[in-house]
Amino acid sequence: DAGVIQSPRHEVTEMGQEVTLRCKPISGHDYLFWYRQTMMRGLELLIYFNNNVPIDDSGMPEDRFSAKMPNASFSTLKIQPSEPRDSAVYFCASSNSARRELFFGEGSRLTVL
Amino acid sequence: GEDVEQSLFLSVREGDSSVINCTYTDSSSTYLYWYKQEPGAGLQLLTYIFSNMDMKQDQRLTVLLNKKDKHLSLRIADTQTGDSAIYFCASAGDAGNMLTFGGGTRLMVKP
């Protein structure tokens, strides 16, 4: 079975540019999570969805961040405009409410210059 | 809210046992997890334990849970250099699938 698939794996962009990160969860999973990982702050939950509906977005840093899940097999995390402090590894994870095991993608490493 | 704490760093010699500790604050935590993160990779689920258990063994891994003290540990027997990674403890309650992660413990295994 394919795991959680994220793209791009690496992105380098300049301050002010729009960044879109993509995630395909594991088929049949009804929860999807976006995390951000930095050395300073560790692993932070940004937002999570249940059955494509955003449930808790209290971790989203500010209005520059937005996330969507138009269907059960796709989600995006958008940063507009990006800033150097957004540089981090962004992880998508999915789970099945019956099993409660969280499966992570390989992450998208974002560098904002 | 829930808080999960871990020590930052552990160094052991190859062949020794490693013990990584974790404490959590939410007494209603129902599921407790250990994840492993290798460099440049995502987090990989190693094992988990239900709160009604006090021990779980899986090959070289032993998880001990002291629910009274809200303390969880992961013991790796015969630690190998390939075990070098960051280990995250996480807890979850009954409602929903949201996990609270600790800050991670970096395990370094010296040959």
PDB file of C-alpha atoms in Angstrom:
ATOM      1  CA  ASP A   1       0.000   0.000   0.000  1.00  0.00           C
ATOM      2  CA  ALA A   2       1.203   3.514  -0.742  1.00  0.00           C
ATOM      3  CA  GLY A   3       1.796   5.605   2.325  1.00  0.00           C
ATOM      4  CA  VAL A   4       1.059   9.283   2.782  1.00  0.00           C
ATOM      5  CA  ILE A   5       2.470  11.128  -0.209  1.00  0.00           C
ATOM      6  CA  GLN A   6       3.692  14.699   0.029  1.00  0.00           C
ATOM      7  CA  SER A   7       5.002  17.055  -2.593  1.00  0.00           C
ATOM      8  CA  PRO A   8       7.266  18.790  -3.133  1.00  0.00           C
ATOM      9  CA  ARG A   9       9.956  17.138  -0.974  1.00  0.00           C
ATOM     10  CA  HIS A  10      12.049  20.280  -1.061  1.00  0.00           C
ATOM     11  CA  GLU A  11      11.138  23.841  -1.910  1.00  0.00           C
ATOM     12  CA  VAL A  12      13.328  26.912  -1.887  1.00  0.00           C
ATOM     13  CA  THR A  13      11.583  30.196  -2.477  1.00  0.00           C
ATOM     14  CA  GLU A  14      12.015  33.875  -1.874  1.00  0.00           C
ATOM     15  CA  MET A  15      10.264  35.921   0.752  1.00  0.00           C
ATOM     16  CA  GLY A  16       6.882  37.114  -0.430  1.00  0.00           C
ATOM     17  CA  GLN A  17       6.228  34.226  -2.789  1.00  0.00           C
ATOM     18  CA  GLU A  18       3.274  31.895  -2.466  1.00  0.00           C
ATOM     19  CA  VAL A  19       4.007  28.331  -1.395  1.00  0.00           C
ATOM     20  CA  THR A  20       1.651  25.389  -1.851  1.00  0.00           C
ATOM     21  CA  LEU A  21       2.341  22.052  -0.209  1.00  0.00           C
ATOM     22  CA  ARG A  22       0.357  18.998  -1.223  1.00  0.00           C
ATOM     23  CA  CYS A  23      -0.672  15.810   0.506  1.00  0.00           C
ATOM     24  CA  LYS A  24      -2.368  12.595  -0.523  1.00  0.00           C
ATOM     25  CA  PRO A  25      -3.473  10.623   2.537  1.00  0.00           C
ATOM     26  CA  ILE A  26      -3.700   6.867   2.754  1.00  0.00           C
ATOM     27  CA  SER A  27      -6.855   5.621   1.060  1.00  0.00           C
ATOM     28  CA  GLY A  28      -9.636   4.981   3.557  1.00  0.00           C
ATOM     29  CA  HIS A  29      -8.219   7.248   6.243  1.00  0.00           C
ATOM     30  CA  ASP A  30     -10.719   9.776   7.540  1.00  0.00           C
ATOM     31  CA  TYR A  31      -8.364  12.050   9.490  1.00  0.00           C
ATOM     32  CA  LEU A  32      -5.670  14.269   7.994  1.00  0.00           C
ATOM     33  CA  PHE A  33      -3.176  16.367   9.950  1.00  0.00           C
ATOM     34  CA  TRP A  34      -0.661  19.045   9.002  1.00  0.00           C
ATOM     35  CA  TYR A  35       2.366  19.444  11.295  1.00  0.00           C
ATOM     36  CA  ARG A  36       5.348  21.754  11.199  1.00  0.00           C
ATOM     37  CA  GLN A  37       8.730  20.758  12.605  1.00  0.00           C
ATOM     38  CA  THR A  38      11.530  23.168  13.523  1.00  0.00           C
ATOM     39  CA  MET A  39      14.550  22.855  15.771  1.00  0.00           C
ATOM     40  CA  MET A  40      13.281  25.612  18.033  1.00  0.00           C
ATOM     41  CA  ARG A  41       9.634  24.582  18.423  1.00  0.00           C
ATOM     42  CA  GLY A  42       9.687  20.867  17.714  1.00  0.00           C
ATOM     43  CA  LEU A  43       6.601  19.293  16.167  1.00  0.00           C
ATOM     44  CA  GLU A  44       3.578  21.579  16.061  1.00  0.00           C
ATOM     45  CA  LEU A  45       0.082  20.637  14.949  1.00  0.00           C
ATOM     46  CA  LEU A  46      -1.191  23.265  12.528  1.00  0.00           C
ATOM     47  CA  ILE A  47      -4.612  21.942  11.538  1.00  0.00           C
ATOM     48  CA  TYR A  48      -6.510  18.718  11.203  1.00  0.00           C
ATOM     49  CA  PHE A  49      -9.479  17.509   9.162  1.00  0.00           C
ATOM     50  CA  ASN A  50     -12.043  14.799   9.750  1.00  0.00           C
ATOM     51  CA  ASN A  51     -13.975  13.604   6.712  1.00  0.00           C
ATOM     52  CA  ASN A  52     -12.584  16.582   4.760  1.00  0.00           C
ATOM     53  CA  VAL A  53     -13.912  19.112   7.290  1.00  0.00           C
ATOM     54  CA  PRO A  54     -11.445  21.289   9.249  1.00  0.00           C
ATOM     55  CA  ILE A  55     -11.898  20.495  12.931  1.00  0.00           C
ATOM     56  CA  ASP A  56      -9.178  22.467  14.704  1.00  0.00           C
ATOM     57  CA  ASP A  57      -7.052  25.146  13.067  1.00  0.00           C
ATOM     58  CA  SER A  58      -5.902  26.793  16.263  1.00  0.00           C
ATOM     59  CA  GLY A  59      -2.301  25.880  15.474  1.00  0.00           C
ATOM     60  CA  MET A  60      -2.195  27.823  12.229  1.00  0.00           C
ATOM     61  CA  PRO A  61       0.296  30.595  12.932  1.00  0.00           C
ATOM     62  CA  GLU A  62      -1.475  33.469  11.193  1.00  0.00           C
ATOM     63  CA  ASP A  63      -3.692  34.444   8.315  1.00  0.00           C
ATOM     64  CA  ARG A  64      -0.906  33.863   5.829  1.00  0.00           C
ATOM     65  CA  PHE A  65      -1.494  30.132   6.314  1.00  0.00           C
ATOM     66  CA  SER A  66      -4.491  28.327   4.873  1.00  0.00           C
ATOM     67  CA  ALA A  67      -5.361  24.682   4.354  1.00  0.00           C
ATOM     68  CA  LYS A  68      -7.982  22.952   2.281  1.00  0.00           C
ATOM     69  CA  MET A  69      -9.188  19.431   1.762  1.00  0.00           C
ATOM     70  CA  PRO A  70     -11.451  19.430  -1.307  1.00  0.00           C
ATOM     71  CA  ASN A  71     -11.828  15.634  -1.248  1.00  0.00           C
ATOM     72  CA  ALA A  72     -10.803  12.576   0.706  1.00  0.00           C
ATOM     73  CA  SER A  73      -7.631  12.037  -1.296  1.00  0.00           C
ATOM     74  CA  PHE A  74      -6.078  15.476  -1.415  1.00  0.00           C
ATOM     75  CA  SER A  75      -5.135  18.361   0.833  1.00  0.00           C
ATOM     76  CA  THR A  76      -3.108  21.537   0.418  1.00  0.00           C
ATOM     77  CA  LEU A  77      -1.339  23.853   2.820  1.00  0.00           C
ATOM     78  CA  LYS A  78      -0.748  27.300   1.394  1.00  0.00           C
ATOM     79  CA  ILE A  79       1.461  30.086   2.702  1.00  0.00           C
ATOM     80  CA  GLN A  80       0.943  33.515   1.129  1.00  0.00           C
ATOM     81  CA  PRO A  81       3.090  35.544   1.394  1.00  0.00           C
ATOM     82  CA  SER A  82       5.913  33.377   2.704  1.00  0.00           C
ATOM     83  CA  GLU A  83       8.489  34.677   5.193  1.00  0.00           C
ATOM     84  CA  PRO A  84      11.924  33.354   6.245  1.00  0.00           C
ATOM     85  CA  ARG A  85      10.515  32.290   9.627  1.00  0.00           C
ATOM     86  CA  ASP A  86       8.225  29.852   7.800  1.00  0.00           C
ATOM     87  CA  SER A  87      11.270  27.748   6.934  1.00  0.00           C
ATOM     88  CA  ALA A  88      10.620  24.307   8.395  1.00  0.00           C
ATOM     89  CA  VAL A  89       9.712  20.759   7.506  1.00  0.00           C
ATOM     90  CA  TYR A  90       5.978  20.381   6.987  1.00  0.00           C
ATOM     91  CA  PHE A  91       4.488  16.954   7.579  1.00  0.00           C
ATOM     92  CA  CYS A  92       1.168  15.583   6.538  1.00  0.00           C
ATOM     93  CA  ALA A  93      -0.222  12.591   8.423  1.00  0.00           C
ATOM     94  CA  SER A  94      -3.378  10.539   8.167  1.00  0.00           C
ATOM     95  CA  SER A  95      -5.209   8.048  10.324  1.00  0.00           C
ATOM     96  CA  ASN A  96      -8.242   5.850  10.495  1.00  0.00           C
ATOM     97  CA  SER A  97     -10.599   6.468  13.384  1.00  0.00           C
ATOM     98  CA  ALA A  98     -10.937   2.736  13.918  1.00  0.00           C
ATOM     99  CA  ARG A  99      -7.230   2.125  14.457  1.00  0.00           C
ATOM    100  CA  ARG A 100      -5.888   5.423  15.779  1.00  0.00           C
ATOM    101  CA  GLU A 101      -2.429   4.951  14.264  1.00  0.00           C
ATOM    102  CA  LEU A 102      -1.015   8.097  12.712  1.00  0.00           C
ATOM    103  CA  PHE A 103       0.967   7.589   9.506  1.00  0.00           C
ATOM    104  CA  PHE A 104       3.307  10.356   8.398  1.00  0.00           C
ATOM    105  CA  GLY A 105       4.508  11.393   4.997  1.00  0.00           C
ATOM    106  CA  GLU A 106       8.191  12.027   4.316  1.00  0.00           C
ATOM    107  CA  GLY A 107       7.714  15.774   4.754  1.00  0.00           C
ATOM    108  CA  SER A 108       8.212  18.877   2.639  1.00  0.00           C
ATOM    109  CA  ARG A 109      11.310  20.860   3.548  1.00  0.00           C
ATOM    110  CA  LEU A 110      10.624  24.544   2.934  1.00  0.00           C
ATOM    111  CA  THR A 111      13.350  27.175   2.828  1.00  0.00           C
ATOM    112  CA  VAL A 112      12.290  30.793   2.453  1.00  0.00           C
ATOM    113  CA  LEU A 113      15.168  33.120   1.621  1.00  0.00           C
TER     114      LEU A 113
ATOM    115  CA  GLY B   1      -4.044  21.225  27.639  1.00  0.00           C
ATOM    116  CA  GLU B   2      -2.076  18.019  27.510  1.00  0.00           C
ATOM    117  CA  ASP B   3       1.667  18.234  27.941  1.00  0.00           C
ATOM    118  CA  VAL B   4       4.179  15.520  27.071  1.00  0.00           C
ATOM    119  CA  GLU B   5       7.787  15.836  28.234  1.00  0.00           C
ATOM    120  CA  GLN B   6      10.915  13.973  27.229  1.00  0.00           C
ATOM    121  CA  SER B   7      14.613  14.397  27.856  1.00  0.00           C
ATOM    122  CA  LEU B   8      16.457  15.833  24.886  1.00  0.00           C
ATOM    123  CA  PHE B   9      19.348  13.484  24.434  1.00  0.00           C
ATOM    124  CA  LEU B  10      20.596   9.970  25.217  1.00  0.00           C
ATOM    125  CA  SER B  11      23.910   8.412  24.289  1.00  0.00           C
ATOM    126  CA  VAL B  12      24.640   4.682  24.617  1.00  0.00           C
ATOM    127  CA  ARG B  13      27.196   2.185  23.354  1.00  0.00           C
ATOM    128  CA  GLU B  14      26.324  -0.394  20.750  1.00  0.00           C
ATOM    129  CA  GLY B  15      25.035  -3.551  22.401  1.00  0.00           C
ATOM    130  CA  ASP B  16      23.844  -1.782  25.560  1.00  0.00           C
ATOM    131  CA  SER B  17      20.185  -1.231  26.423  1.00  0.00           C
ATOM    132  CA  SER B  18      18.629   2.197  25.885  1.00  0.00           C
ATOM    133  CA  VAL B  19      15.817   3.541  28.021  1.00  0.00           C
ATOM    134  CA  ILE B  20      13.933   6.594  26.815  1.00  0.00           C
ATOM    135  CA  ASN B  21      11.529   8.180  29.276  1.00  0.00           C
ATOM    136  CA  CYS B  22       8.416  10.262  28.843  1.00  0.00           C
ATOM    137  CA  THR B  23       5.904  11.896  31.185  1.00  0.00           C
ATOM    138  CA  TYR B  24       2.447  13.141  30.306  1.00  0.00           C
ATOM    139  CA  THR B  25      -0.106  15.198  32.174  1.00  0.00           C
ATOM    140  CA  ASP B  26      -3.513  14.068  30.950  1.00  0.00           C
ATOM    141  CA  SER B  27      -4.744  11.229  33.140  1.00  0.00           C
ATOM    142  CA  SER B  28      -7.454  10.457  30.576  1.00  0.00           C
ATOM    143  CA  SER B  29      -4.856   9.546  27.931  1.00  0.00           C
ATOM    144  CA  THR B  30      -6.033   6.275  26.494  1.00  0.00           C
ATOM    145  CA  TYR B  31      -3.362   5.543  23.906  1.00  0.00           C
ATOM    146  CA  LEU B  32       0.370   6.126  24.260  1.00  0.00           C
ATOM    147  CA  TYR B  33       2.729   5.870  21.329  1.00  0.00           C
ATOM    148  CA  TRP B  34       6.399   5.743  20.437  1.00  0.00           C
ATOM    149  CA  TYR B  35       7.492   7.081  17.073  1.00  0.00           C
ATOM    150  CA  LYS B  36      10.963   7.015  15.493  1.00  0.00           C
ATOM    151  CA  GLN B  37      12.296   9.672  13.132  1.00  0.00           C
ATOM    152  CA  GLU B  38      15.434   9.012  11.117  1.00  0.00           C
ATOM    153  CA  PRO B  39      17.285  11.923   9.485  1.00  0.00           C
ATOM    154  CA  GLY B  40      15.391  13.417   6.560  1.00  0.00           C
ATOM    155  CA  ALA B  41      12.382  11.190   7.058  1.00  0.00           C
ATOM    156  CA  GLY B  42       8.920  11.322   8.559  1.00  0.00           C
ATOM    157  CA  LEU B  43       7.871   9.834  11.862  1.00  0.00           C
ATOM    158  CA  GLN B  44       7.386   6.102  11.873  1.00  0.00           C
ATOM    159  CA  LEU B  45       5.166   4.375  14.410  1.00  0.00           C
ATOM    160  CA  LEU B  46       7.234   1.926  16.471  1.00  0.00           C
ATOM    161  CA  THR B  47       4.712   0.686  18.980  1.00  0.00           C
ATOM    162  CA  TYR B  48       1.817   1.779  21.130  1.00  0.00           C
ATOM    163  CA  ILE B  49       0.175   0.740  24.365  1.00  0.00           C
ATOM    164  CA  PHE B  50      -3.334   1.087  25.708  1.00  0.00           C
ATOM    165  CA  SER B  51      -3.705   2.714  29.097  1.00  0.00           C
ATOM    166  CA  ASN B  52      -5.145  -0.459  30.598  1.00  0.00           C
ATOM    167  CA  MET B  53      -1.831  -2.248  30.005  1.00  0.00           C
ATOM    168  CA  ASP B  54       1.378  -1.785  31.966  1.00  0.00           C
ATOM    169  CA  MET B  55       3.802  -3.502  29.627  1.00  0.00           C
ATOM    170  CA  LYS B  56       4.123  -4.423  25.984  1.00  0.00           C
ATOM    171  CA  GLN B  57       7.016  -6.279  24.386  1.00  0.00           C
ATOM    172  CA  ASP B  58       7.778  -6.410  20.682  1.00  0.00           C
ATOM    173  CA  GLN B  59      11.104  -8.035  19.764  1.00  0.00           C
ATOM    174  CA  ARG B  60      13.848  -5.694  21.069  1.00  0.00           C
ATOM    175  CA  LEU B  61      11.339  -3.085  22.240  1.00  0.00           C
ATOM    176  CA  THR B  62       9.701  -3.032  25.668  1.00  0.00           C
ATOM    177  CA  VAL B  63       7.199  -0.350  26.632  1.00  0.00           C
ATOM    178  CA  LEU B  64       6.454   0.199  30.300  1.00  0.00           C
ATOM    179  CA  LEU B  65       3.548   2.320  31.492  1.00  0.00           C
ATOM    180  CA  ASN B  66       3.138   3.611  35.041  1.00  0.00           C
ATOM    181  CA  LYS B  67      -0.305   5.125  34.877  1.00  0.00           C
ATOM    182  CA  LYS B  68      -0.230   6.347  38.470  1.00  0.00           C
ATOM    183  CA  ASP B  69       2.886   8.440  37.811  1.00  0.00           C
ATOM    184  CA  LYS B  70       1.920   9.141  34.163  1.00  0.00           C
ATOM    185  CA  HIS B  71       5.283   7.827  33.078  1.00  0.00           C
ATOM    186  CA  LEU B  72       6.026   5.918  29.893  1.00  0.00           C
ATOM    187  CA  SER B  73       9.346   4.373  28.893  1.00  0.00           C
ATOM    188  CA  LEU B  74      10.768   2.672  25.841  1.00  0.00           C
ATOM    189  CA  ARG B  75      13.549   0.159  26.311  1.00  0.00           C
ATOM    190  CA  ILE B  76      15.585  -0.930  23.318  1.00  0.00           C
ATOM    191  CA  ALA B  77      17.605  -4.077  23.993  1.00  0.00           C
ATOM    192  CA  ASP B  78      20.942  -4.657  22.265  1.00  0.00           C
ATOM    193  CA  THR B  79      20.951  -1.170  20.770  1.00  0.00           C
ATOM    194  CA  GLN B  80      22.420  -0.951  17.284  1.00  0.00           C
ATOM    195  CA  THR B  81      23.860   1.990  15.349  1.00  0.00           C
ATOM    196  CA  GLY B  82      20.772   1.817  13.135  1.00  0.00           C
ATOM    197  CA  ASP B  83      18.694   2.724  16.179  1.00  0.00           C
ATOM    198  CA  SER B  84      20.236   6.207  16.177  1.00  0.00           C
ATOM    199  CA  ALA B  85      17.300   8.539  15.598  1.00  0.00           C
ATOM    200  CA  ILE B  86      14.882  10.867  17.363  1.00  0.00           C
ATOM    201  CA  TYR B  87      12.217   9.094  19.398  1.00  0.00           C
ATOM    202  CA  PHE B  88       8.900  10.784  20.076  1.00  0.00           C
ATOM    203  CA  CYS B  89       6.427   9.900  22.764  1.00  0.00           C
ATOM    204  CA  ALA B  90       2.783  10.822  22.083  1.00  0.00           C
ATOM    205  CA  SER B  91      -0.531  10.505  23.862  1.00  0.00           C
ATOM    206  CA  ALA B  92      -4.147  10.507  22.727  1.00  0.00           C
ATOM    207  CA  GLY B  93      -7.467  10.477  24.493  1.00  0.00           C
ATOM    208  CA  ASP B  94     -10.633   8.634  23.607  1.00  0.00           C
ATOM    209  CA  ALA B  95     -12.190  11.403  21.567  1.00  0.00           C
ATOM    210  CA  GLY B  96     -10.844  11.955  18.105  1.00  0.00           C
ATOM    211  CA  ASN B  97      -7.477  11.013  16.710  1.00  0.00           C
ATOM    212  CA  MET B  98      -5.449  13.988  17.811  1.00  0.00           C
ATOM    213  CA  LEU B  99      -2.051  13.125  19.277  1.00  0.00           C
ATOM    214  CA  THR B 100       0.031  15.306  21.556  1.00  0.00           C
ATOM    215  CA  PHE B 101       3.737  14.793  20.920  1.00  0.00           C
ATOM    216  CA  GLY B 102       6.697  15.284  23.204  1.00  0.00           C
ATOM    217  CA  GLY B 103       9.726  17.215  22.034  1.00  0.00           C
ATOM    218  CA  GLY B 104      11.627  14.084  21.039  1.00  0.00           C
ATOM    219  CA  THR B 105      14.711  12.369  22.454  1.00  0.00           C
ATOM    220  CA  ARG B 106      17.750  12.138  20.216  1.00  0.00           C
ATOM    221  CA  LEU B 107      19.379   8.730  20.675  1.00  0.00           C
ATOM    222  CA  MET B 108      23.001   8.453  19.662  1.00  0.00           C
ATOM    223  CA  VAL B 109      24.527   4.972  19.517  1.00  0.00           C
ATOM    224  CA  LYS B 110      28.311   4.828  19.614  1.00  0.00           C
ATOM    225  CA  PRO B 111      30.107   1.854  18.056  1.00  0.00           C
TER     226      PRO B 111
END
